[in-house]
Amino acid sequence: MLAAVVCPQPPLLIPEIAAGAAAELDELRAACDAALKAGLAAGPERVVLVGPGRYTHPWPADAADGLADLGMPKPAGDLPLSLTVGRWLLERAGWDGPRSLHSIAAAAAADECAALGAQLAGGPPALLLVTGDASARRTVGAPGHLDQRAEAFDADVAAALAKADVGALLELDAALAADLLAAGRPAWQVLAGAVHAAGGFWAGTLHHDAAPYGVGYLVASWLRA
């Protein structure tokens, strides 16, 4: 594995869904674009997409998504939102090479996540694209309302992503993450397992850290030295 990119999964990243609110996330889109540009510049032969879902499950690269439920004029499917957004970001970046899609169960324990990461790290040189939101309880108006623990939790994740700190990601408290509606937790731990298995020295860059709508959105890239 050569590189990894972390992005959030809000459907509003897709301008056709955001409609009149599309400009509100321009900075986030630009950060995702920059992170993917850095990751793809490493020269991967394939891209592996990982995001939280109901089950741990591989998906066909062309699996139908559920965007019809959000107003998009297309047939409805059951691809998890995390992978739908990740695939959209990848296509936006211009990648047309091999890709594989994998969901990790929202309730998966850290060791299960790390094991999947180790499995996915093998094979031809890859870019791992991980999608998932931080806490959805950052403000009173957030989807999960305010939880005073949310800001510190997100700050810890942001620091781990900035430093490519595998240990810190693997030590994230799954129960706390669930309380805080931090959907990205299992996917971040897949990332940690993949990087641990790949070995070598990794450098992290945090491209974005904000909480519009009361939901934490983190964007990062990790490059193998």
PDB file of C-alpha atoms in Angstrom:
ATOM      1  CA  MET A   1       0.000   0.000   0.000  1.00  0.00           C
ATOM      2  CA  LEU A   2       1.366   3.383  -1.040  1.00  0.00           C
ATOM      3  CA  ALA A   3      -1.048   5.963   0.315  1.00  0.00           C
ATOM      4  CA  ALA A   4      -4.319   6.540   2.124  1.00  0.00           C
ATOM      5  CA  VAL A   5      -6.927   9.283   2.056  1.00  0.00           C
ATOM      6  CA  VAL A   6      -9.617  10.002   4.637  1.00  0.00           C
ATOM      7  CA  CYS A   7     -12.760  11.933   3.683  1.00  0.00           C
ATOM      8  CA  PRO A   8     -16.190  12.400   5.277  1.00  0.00           C
ATOM      9  CA  GLN A   9     -19.386  11.008   3.813  1.00  0.00           C
ATOM     10  CA  PRO A  10     -22.066  13.735   3.730  1.00  0.00           C
ATOM     11  CA  PRO A  11     -24.372  13.359   0.722  1.00  0.00           C
ATOM     12  CA  LEU A  12     -24.294  17.150   0.429  1.00  0.00           C
ATOM     13  CA  LEU A  13     -20.767  16.813  -0.949  1.00  0.00           C
ATOM     14  CA  ILE A  14     -22.495  15.904  -4.210  1.00  0.00           C
ATOM     15  CA  PRO A  15     -23.629  19.248  -5.683  1.00  0.00           C
ATOM     16  CA  GLU A  16     -26.668  17.761  -7.416  1.00  0.00           C
ATOM     17  CA  ILE A  17     -27.991  16.738  -4.012  1.00  0.00           C
ATOM     18  CA  ALA A  18     -26.923  19.891  -2.182  1.00  0.00           C
ATOM     19  CA  ALA A  19     -28.643  22.081  -4.808  1.00  0.00           C
ATOM     20  CA  GLY A  20     -28.815  25.630  -3.435  1.00  0.00           C
ATOM     21  CA  ALA A  21     -26.577  24.752  -0.491  1.00  0.00           C
ATOM     22  CA  ALA A  22     -23.791  23.369  -2.698  1.00  0.00           C
ATOM     23  CA  ALA A  23     -21.480  26.353  -2.189  1.00  0.00           C
ATOM     24  CA  GLU A  24     -21.513  25.847   1.586  1.00  0.00           C
ATOM     25  CA  LEU A  25     -19.253  22.807   1.215  1.00  0.00           C
ATOM     26  CA  ASP A  26     -16.948  24.132  -1.508  1.00  0.00           C
ATOM     27  CA  GLU A  27     -14.033  24.265   0.940  1.00  0.00           C
ATOM     28  CA  LEU A  28     -14.650  20.664   1.992  1.00  0.00           C
ATOM     29  CA  ARG A  29     -14.819  19.487  -1.622  1.00  0.00           C
ATOM     30  CA  ALA A  30     -11.569  21.296  -2.379  1.00  0.00           C
ATOM     31  CA  ALA A  31      -9.897  19.616   0.603  1.00  0.00           C
ATOM     32  CA  CYS A  32     -11.075  16.182  -0.548  1.00  0.00           C
ATOM     33  CA  ASP A  33      -9.806  16.954  -4.048  1.00  0.00           C
ATOM     34  CA  ALA A  34      -6.395  17.980  -2.671  1.00  0.00           C
ATOM     35  CA  ALA A  35      -6.090  14.889  -0.490  1.00  0.00           C
ATOM     36  CA  LEU A  36      -6.995  12.583  -3.367  1.00  0.00           C
ATOM     37  CA  LYS A  37      -4.596  14.367  -5.681  1.00  0.00           C
ATOM     38  CA  ALA A  38      -1.806  13.750  -3.175  1.00  0.00           C
ATOM     39  CA  GLY A  39      -2.761  10.105  -2.770  1.00  0.00           C
ATOM     40  CA  LEU A  40      -3.083   9.387  -6.468  1.00  0.00           C
ATOM     41  CA  ALA A  41       0.243  11.105  -7.150  1.00  0.00           C
ATOM     42  CA  ALA A  42       1.900   8.235  -5.280  1.00  0.00           C
ATOM     43  CA  GLY A  43       1.156   6.072  -8.330  1.00  0.00           C
ATOM     44  CA  PRO A  44      -1.189   3.335  -7.083  1.00  0.00           C
ATOM     45  CA  GLU A  45      -2.194   0.522  -9.419  1.00  0.00           C
ATOM     46  CA  ARG A  46      -5.585   0.187  -7.730  1.00  0.00           C
ATOM     47  CA  VAL A  47      -7.846   1.983  -5.267  1.00  0.00           C
ATOM     48  CA  VAL A  48      -9.546   0.324  -2.306  1.00  0.00           C
ATOM     49  CA  LEU A  49     -12.610   2.116  -0.919  1.00  0.00           C
ATOM     50  CA  VAL A  50     -13.688   1.425   2.665  1.00  0.00           C
ATOM     51  CA  GLY A  51     -16.592   2.922   4.580  1.00  0.00           C
ATOM     52  CA  PRO A  52     -19.005   2.083   7.392  1.00  0.00           C
ATOM     53  CA  GLY A  53     -22.160   0.145   6.635  1.00  0.00           C
ATOM     54  CA  ARG A  54     -24.620  -2.255   8.228  1.00  0.00           C
ATOM     55  CA  TYR A  55     -22.397  -5.250   7.513  1.00  0.00           C
ATOM     56  CA  THR A  56     -18.785  -6.084   6.704  1.00  0.00           C
ATOM     57  CA  HIS A  57     -19.141  -6.894   3.052  1.00  0.00           C
ATOM     58  CA  PRO A  58     -17.376  -6.546  -0.337  1.00  0.00           C
ATOM     59  CA  TRP A  59     -19.361  -4.741  -3.036  1.00  0.00           C
ATOM     60  CA  PRO A  60     -19.198  -4.831  -6.838  1.00  0.00           C
ATOM     61  CA  ALA A  61     -17.337  -1.818  -8.192  1.00  0.00           C
ATOM     62  CA  ASP A  62     -20.449  -0.830 -10.160  1.00  0.00           C
ATOM     63  CA  ALA A  63     -23.001  -1.515  -7.403  1.00  0.00           C
ATOM     64  CA  ALA A  64     -26.090   0.695  -7.616  1.00  0.00           C
ATOM     65  CA  ASP A  65     -26.227   3.348  -4.907  1.00  0.00           C
ATOM     66  CA  GLY A  66     -29.150   4.731  -2.956  1.00  0.00           C
ATOM     67  CA  LEU A  67     -29.000   8.286  -4.261  1.00  0.00           C
ATOM     68  CA  ALA A  68     -32.439   7.949  -5.836  1.00  0.00           C
ATOM     69  CA  ASP A  69     -33.771   8.223  -2.293  1.00  0.00           C
ATOM     70  CA  LEU A  70     -32.076  11.625  -2.081  1.00  0.00           C
ATOM     71  CA  GLY A  71     -33.577  12.957  -5.287  1.00  0.00           C
ATOM     72  CA  MET A  72     -31.051  11.825  -7.883  1.00  0.00           C
ATOM     73  CA  PRO A  73     -32.625  10.634 -11.174  1.00  0.00           C
ATOM     74  CA  LYS A  74     -31.239   7.096 -11.211  1.00  0.00           C
ATOM     75  CA  PRO A  75     -32.254   3.555 -10.218  1.00  0.00           C
ATOM     76  CA  ALA A  76     -32.157   2.884  -6.490  1.00  0.00           C
ATOM     77  CA  GLY A  77     -29.593   0.509  -5.013  1.00  0.00           C
ATOM     78  CA  ASP A  78     -28.294  -0.425  -1.586  1.00  0.00           C
ATOM     79  CA  LEU A  79     -24.625   0.586  -1.697  1.00  0.00           C
ATOM     80  CA  PRO A  80     -23.827   2.233   1.666  1.00  0.00           C
ATOM     81  CA  LEU A  81     -23.712   6.020   1.638  1.00  0.00           C
ATOM     82  CA  SER A  82     -20.064   6.009   2.713  1.00  0.00           C
ATOM     83  CA  LEU A  83     -19.044   4.036  -0.382  1.00  0.00           C
ATOM     84  CA  THR A  84     -21.375   6.008  -2.625  1.00  0.00           C
ATOM     85  CA  VAL A  85     -19.711   9.266  -1.606  1.00  0.00           C
ATOM     86  CA  GLY A  86     -16.240   7.723  -1.804  1.00  0.00           C
ATOM     87  CA  ARG A  87     -16.856   6.441  -5.314  1.00  0.00           C
ATOM     88  CA  TRP A  88     -18.186   9.855  -6.362  1.00  0.00           C
ATOM     89  CA  LEU A  89     -15.049  11.549  -4.998  1.00  0.00           C
ATOM     90  CA  LEU A  90     -12.840   9.048  -6.811  1.00  0.00           C
ATOM     91  CA  GLU A  91     -14.642   9.597 -10.110  1.00  0.00           C
ATOM     92  CA  ARG A  92     -14.456  13.357  -9.570  1.00  0.00           C
ATOM     93  CA  ALA A  93     -10.677  12.948  -9.195  1.00  0.00           C
ATOM     94  CA  GLY A  94     -10.544  11.274 -12.610  1.00  0.00           C
ATOM     95  CA  TRP A  95      -9.573   7.767 -11.502  1.00  0.00           C
ATOM     96  CA  ASP A  96     -10.723   5.153 -14.012  1.00  0.00           C
ATOM     97  CA  GLY A  97      -8.455   2.294 -12.965  1.00  0.00           C
ATOM     98  CA  PRO A  98      -9.153  -0.820 -10.876  1.00  0.00           C
ATOM     99  CA  ARG A  99     -11.093  -0.325  -7.664  1.00  0.00           C
ATOM    100  CA  SER A 100     -12.667  -2.453  -4.967  1.00  0.00           C
ATOM    101  CA  LEU A 101     -15.358  -1.488  -2.461  1.00  0.00           C
ATOM    102  CA  HIS A 102     -15.701  -2.806   1.083  1.00  0.00           C
ATOM    103  CA  SER A 103     -18.063  -1.858   3.893  1.00  0.00           C
ATOM    104  CA  ILE A 104     -17.116  -2.413   7.531  1.00  0.00           C
ATOM    105  CA  ALA A 105     -19.901  -3.032  10.041  1.00  0.00           C
ATOM    106  CA  ALA A 106     -20.682  -0.009  12.178  1.00  0.00           C
ATOM    107  CA  ALA A 107     -20.429  -2.151  15.307  1.00  0.00           C
ATOM    108  CA  ALA A 108     -17.208  -3.948  14.315  1.00  0.00           C
ATOM    109  CA  ALA A 109     -14.617  -4.214  17.075  1.00  0.00           C
ATOM    110  CA  ALA A 110     -11.157  -2.738  16.610  1.00  0.00           C
ATOM    111  CA  ASP A 111      -9.517  -6.121  16.018  1.00  0.00           C
ATOM    112  CA  GLU A 112     -12.035  -6.978  13.288  1.00  0.00           C
ATOM    113  CA  CYS A 113     -11.412  -3.624  11.630  1.00  0.00           C
ATOM    114  CA  ALA A 114      -7.642  -4.057  11.822  1.00  0.00           C
ATOM    115  CA  ALA A 115      -7.887  -7.565  10.375  1.00  0.00           C
ATOM    116  CA  LEU A 116      -9.825  -6.296   7.370  1.00  0.00           C
ATOM    117  CA  GLY A 117      -7.258  -3.548   6.905  1.00  0.00           C
ATOM    118  CA  ALA A 118      -4.411  -6.055   6.948  1.00  0.00           C
ATOM    119  CA  GLN A 119      -6.231  -8.165   4.367  1.00  0.00           C
ATOM    120  CA  LEU A 120      -6.838  -5.202   2.071  1.00  0.00           C
ATOM    121  CA  ALA A 121      -3.249  -3.961   2.331  1.00  0.00           C
ATOM    122  CA  GLY A 122      -1.907  -6.988   0.461  1.00  0.00           C
ATOM    123  CA  GLY A 123      -1.628  -7.175  -3.306  1.00  0.00           C
ATOM    124  CA  PRO A 124      -0.595  -4.641  -5.958  1.00  0.00           C
ATOM    125  CA  PRO A 125       0.342  -1.116  -4.791  1.00  0.00           C
ATOM    126  CA  ALA A 126      -2.844   0.585  -3.633  1.00  0.00           C
ATOM    127  CA  LEU A 127      -4.426   3.799  -2.472  1.00  0.00           C
ATOM    128  CA  LEU A 128      -6.839   3.252   0.404  1.00  0.00           C
ATOM    129  CA  LEU A 129      -9.749   5.719   0.358  1.00  0.00           C
ATOM    130  CA  VAL A 130     -11.574   5.719   3.697  1.00  0.00           C
ATOM    131  CA  THR A 131     -14.840   7.594   4.178  1.00  0.00           C
ATOM    132  CA  GLY A 132     -16.737   8.367   7.363  1.00  0.00           C
ATOM    133  CA  ASP A 133     -17.880  11.303   9.461  1.00  0.00           C
ATOM    134  CA  ALA A 134     -16.632  12.327  12.881  1.00  0.00           C
ATOM    135  CA  SER A 135     -19.134  13.129  15.644  1.00  0.00           C
ATOM    136  CA  ALA A 136     -22.637  14.254  14.687  1.00  0.00           C
ATOM    137  CA  ARG A 137     -23.103  15.776  18.143  1.00  0.00           C
ATOM    138  CA  ARG A 138     -20.906  18.861  17.964  1.00  0.00           C
ATOM    139  CA  THR A 139     -23.601  21.530  18.448  1.00  0.00           C
ATOM    140  CA  VAL A 140     -27.105  21.964  19.817  1.00  0.00           C
ATOM    141  CA  GLY A 141     -28.446  21.927  16.263  1.00  0.00           C
ATOM    142  CA  ALA A 142     -26.492  18.806  15.246  1.00  0.00           C
ATOM    143  CA  PRO A 143     -28.349  15.674  14.105  1.00  0.00           C
ATOM    144  CA  GLY A 144     -27.647  14.044  17.481  1.00  0.00           C
ATOM    145  CA  HIS A 145     -27.836  17.272  19.487  1.00  0.00           C
ATOM    146  CA  LEU A 146     -24.935  18.474  21.637  1.00  0.00           C
ATOM    147  CA  ASP A 147     -22.677  16.137  23.577  1.00  0.00           C
ATOM    148  CA  GLN A 148     -19.918  17.907  25.481  1.00  0.00           C
ATOM    149  CA  ARG A 149     -17.508  15.034  24.783  1.00  0.00           C
ATOM    150  CA  ALA A 150     -17.774  15.336  21.008  1.00  0.00           C
ATOM    151  CA  GLU A 151     -15.308  18.153  20.400  1.00  0.00           C
ATOM    152  CA  ALA A 152     -12.506  16.464  22.358  1.00  0.00           C
ATOM    153  CA  PHE A 153     -13.155  13.132  20.633  1.00  0.00           C
ATOM    154  CA  ASP A 154     -12.954  14.722  17.198  1.00  0.00           C
ATOM    155  CA  ALA A 155      -9.816  16.623  18.198  1.00  0.00           C
ATOM    156  CA  ASP A 156      -8.146  13.350  19.181  1.00  0.00           C
ATOM    157  CA  VAL A 157      -9.055  11.797  15.832  1.00  0.00           C
ATOM    158  CA  ALA A 158      -7.829  14.863  13.951  1.00  0.00           C
ATOM    159  CA  ALA A 159      -4.506  14.727  15.804  1.00  0.00           C
ATOM    160  CA  ALA A 160      -4.115  11.030  15.002  1.00  0.00           C
ATOM    161  CA  LEU A 161      -4.843  11.638  11.327  1.00  0.00           C
ATOM    162  CA  ALA A 162      -2.402  14.554  11.198  1.00  0.00           C
ATOM    163  CA  LYS A 163       0.395  12.398  12.637  1.00  0.00           C
ATOM    164  CA  ALA A 164      -0.490   9.091  10.923  1.00  0.00           C
ATOM    165  CA  ASP A 165      -0.827   7.671  14.432  1.00  0.00           C
ATOM    166  CA  VAL A 166      -1.968   4.079  13.947  1.00  0.00           C
ATOM    167  CA  GLY A 167      -1.990   3.295  17.660  1.00  0.00           C
ATOM    168  CA  ALA A 168      -4.252   6.206  18.542  1.00  0.00           C
ATOM    169  CA  LEU A 169      -6.801   5.177  15.919  1.00  0.00           C
ATOM    170  CA  LEU A 170      -6.819   1.558  17.093  1.00  0.00           C
ATOM    171  CA  GLU A 171      -7.387   2.717  20.667  1.00  0.00           C
ATOM    172  CA  LEU A 172     -10.516   4.728  19.854  1.00  0.00           C
ATOM    173  CA  ASP A 173     -13.367   3.755  22.188  1.00  0.00           C
ATOM    174  CA  ALA A 174     -16.039   2.103  20.050  1.00  0.00           C
ATOM    175  CA  ALA A 175     -18.775   2.646  22.641  1.00  0.00           C
ATOM    176  CA  LEU A 176     -17.929   6.330  22.966  1.00  0.00           C
ATOM    177  CA  ALA A 177     -17.795   6.714  19.193  1.00  0.00           C
ATOM    178  CA  ALA A 178     -21.251   5.148  18.947  1.00  0.00           C
ATOM    179  CA  ASP A 179     -22.593   7.495  21.636  1.00  0.00           C
ATOM    180  CA  LEU A 180     -21.176  10.449  19.719  1.00  0.00           C
ATOM    181  CA  LEU A 181     -22.506   9.221  16.357  1.00  0.00           C
ATOM    182  CA  ALA A 182     -18.972   9.155  14.932  1.00  0.00           C
ATOM    183  CA  ALA A 183     -19.721   6.925  11.948  1.00  0.00           C
ATOM    184  CA  GLY A 184     -16.139   6.894  10.686  1.00  0.00           C
ATOM    185  CA  ARG A 185     -14.655   5.041  13.670  1.00  0.00           C
ATOM    186  CA  PRO A 186     -14.596   1.505  12.170  1.00  0.00           C
ATOM    187  CA  ALA A 187     -13.278   2.748   8.820  1.00  0.00           C
ATOM    188  CA  TRP A 188     -10.484   4.695  10.523  1.00  0.00           C
ATOM    189  CA  GLN A 189      -9.510   1.510  12.347  1.00  0.00           C
ATOM    190  CA  VAL A 190      -9.442  -0.381   9.044  1.00  0.00           C
ATOM    191  CA  LEU A 191      -6.997   2.292   7.865  1.00  0.00           C
ATOM    192  CA  ALA A 192      -4.874   1.751  10.961  1.00  0.00           C
ATOM    193  CA  GLY A 193      -4.811  -2.006  10.407  1.00  0.00           C
ATOM    194  CA  ALA A 194      -3.842  -1.596   6.768  1.00  0.00           C
ATOM    195  CA  VAL A 195      -0.983   0.774   7.506  1.00  0.00           C
ATOM    196  CA  HIS A 196       0.277  -1.393  10.363  1.00  0.00           C
ATOM    197  CA  ALA A 197       0.315  -4.404   8.043  1.00  0.00           C
ATOM    198  CA  ALA A 198       2.000  -2.474   5.238  1.00  0.00           C
ATOM    199  CA  GLY A 199       4.790  -1.327   7.535  1.00  0.00           C
ATOM    200  CA  GLY A 200       7.254   1.441   6.802  1.00  0.00           C
ATOM    201  CA  PHE A 201       7.196   5.108   7.754  1.00  0.00           C
ATOM    202  CA  TRP A 202       4.070   7.131   7.022  1.00  0.00           C
ATOM    203  CA  ALA A 203       3.572  10.902   7.022  1.00  0.00           C
ATOM    204  CA  GLY A 204       0.142  12.395   7.631  1.00  0.00           C
ATOM    205  CA  THR A 205      -1.386  15.685   6.493  1.00  0.00           C
ATOM    206  CA  LEU A 206      -4.658  17.058   7.858  1.00  0.00           C
ATOM    207  CA  HIS A 207      -6.325  18.969   5.029  1.00  0.00           C
ATOM    208  CA  HIS A 208      -9.600  19.941   6.706  1.00  0.00           C
ATOM    209  CA  ASP A 209     -11.182  19.976  10.174  1.00  0.00           C
ATOM    210  CA  ALA A 210     -14.580  21.633  10.532  1.00  0.00           C
ATOM    211  CA  ALA A 211     -18.060  20.905  11.833  1.00  0.00           C
ATOM    212  CA  PRO A 212     -20.694  22.567   9.661  1.00  0.00           C
ATOM    213  CA  TYR A 213     -24.212  21.468  10.553  1.00  0.00           C
ATOM    214  CA  GLY A 214     -22.778  20.199  13.855  1.00  0.00           C
ATOM    215  CA  VAL A 215     -21.055  17.195  12.228  1.00  0.00           C
ATOM    216  CA  GLY A 216     -17.287  16.753  12.264  1.00  0.00           C
ATOM    217  CA  TYR A 217     -15.738  16.529   8.802  1.00  0.00           C
ATOM    218  CA  LEU A 218     -12.084  15.483   8.664  1.00  0.00           C
ATOM    219  CA  VAL A 219      -9.935  15.176   5.545  1.00  0.00           C
ATOM    220  CA  ALA A 220      -6.425  13.734   5.620  1.00  0.00           C
ATOM    221  CA  SER A 221      -3.834  12.055   3.452  1.00  0.00           C
ATOM    222  CA  TRP A 222      -1.159   9.579   4.506  1.00  0.00           C
ATOM    223  CA  LEU A 223       1.842   8.892   2.299  1.00  0.00           C
ATOM    224  CA  ARG A 224       4.364   6.106   2.706  1.00  0.00           C
ATOM    225  CA  ALA A 225       7.939   7.334   2.707  1.00  0.00           C
TER     226      ALA A 225
END
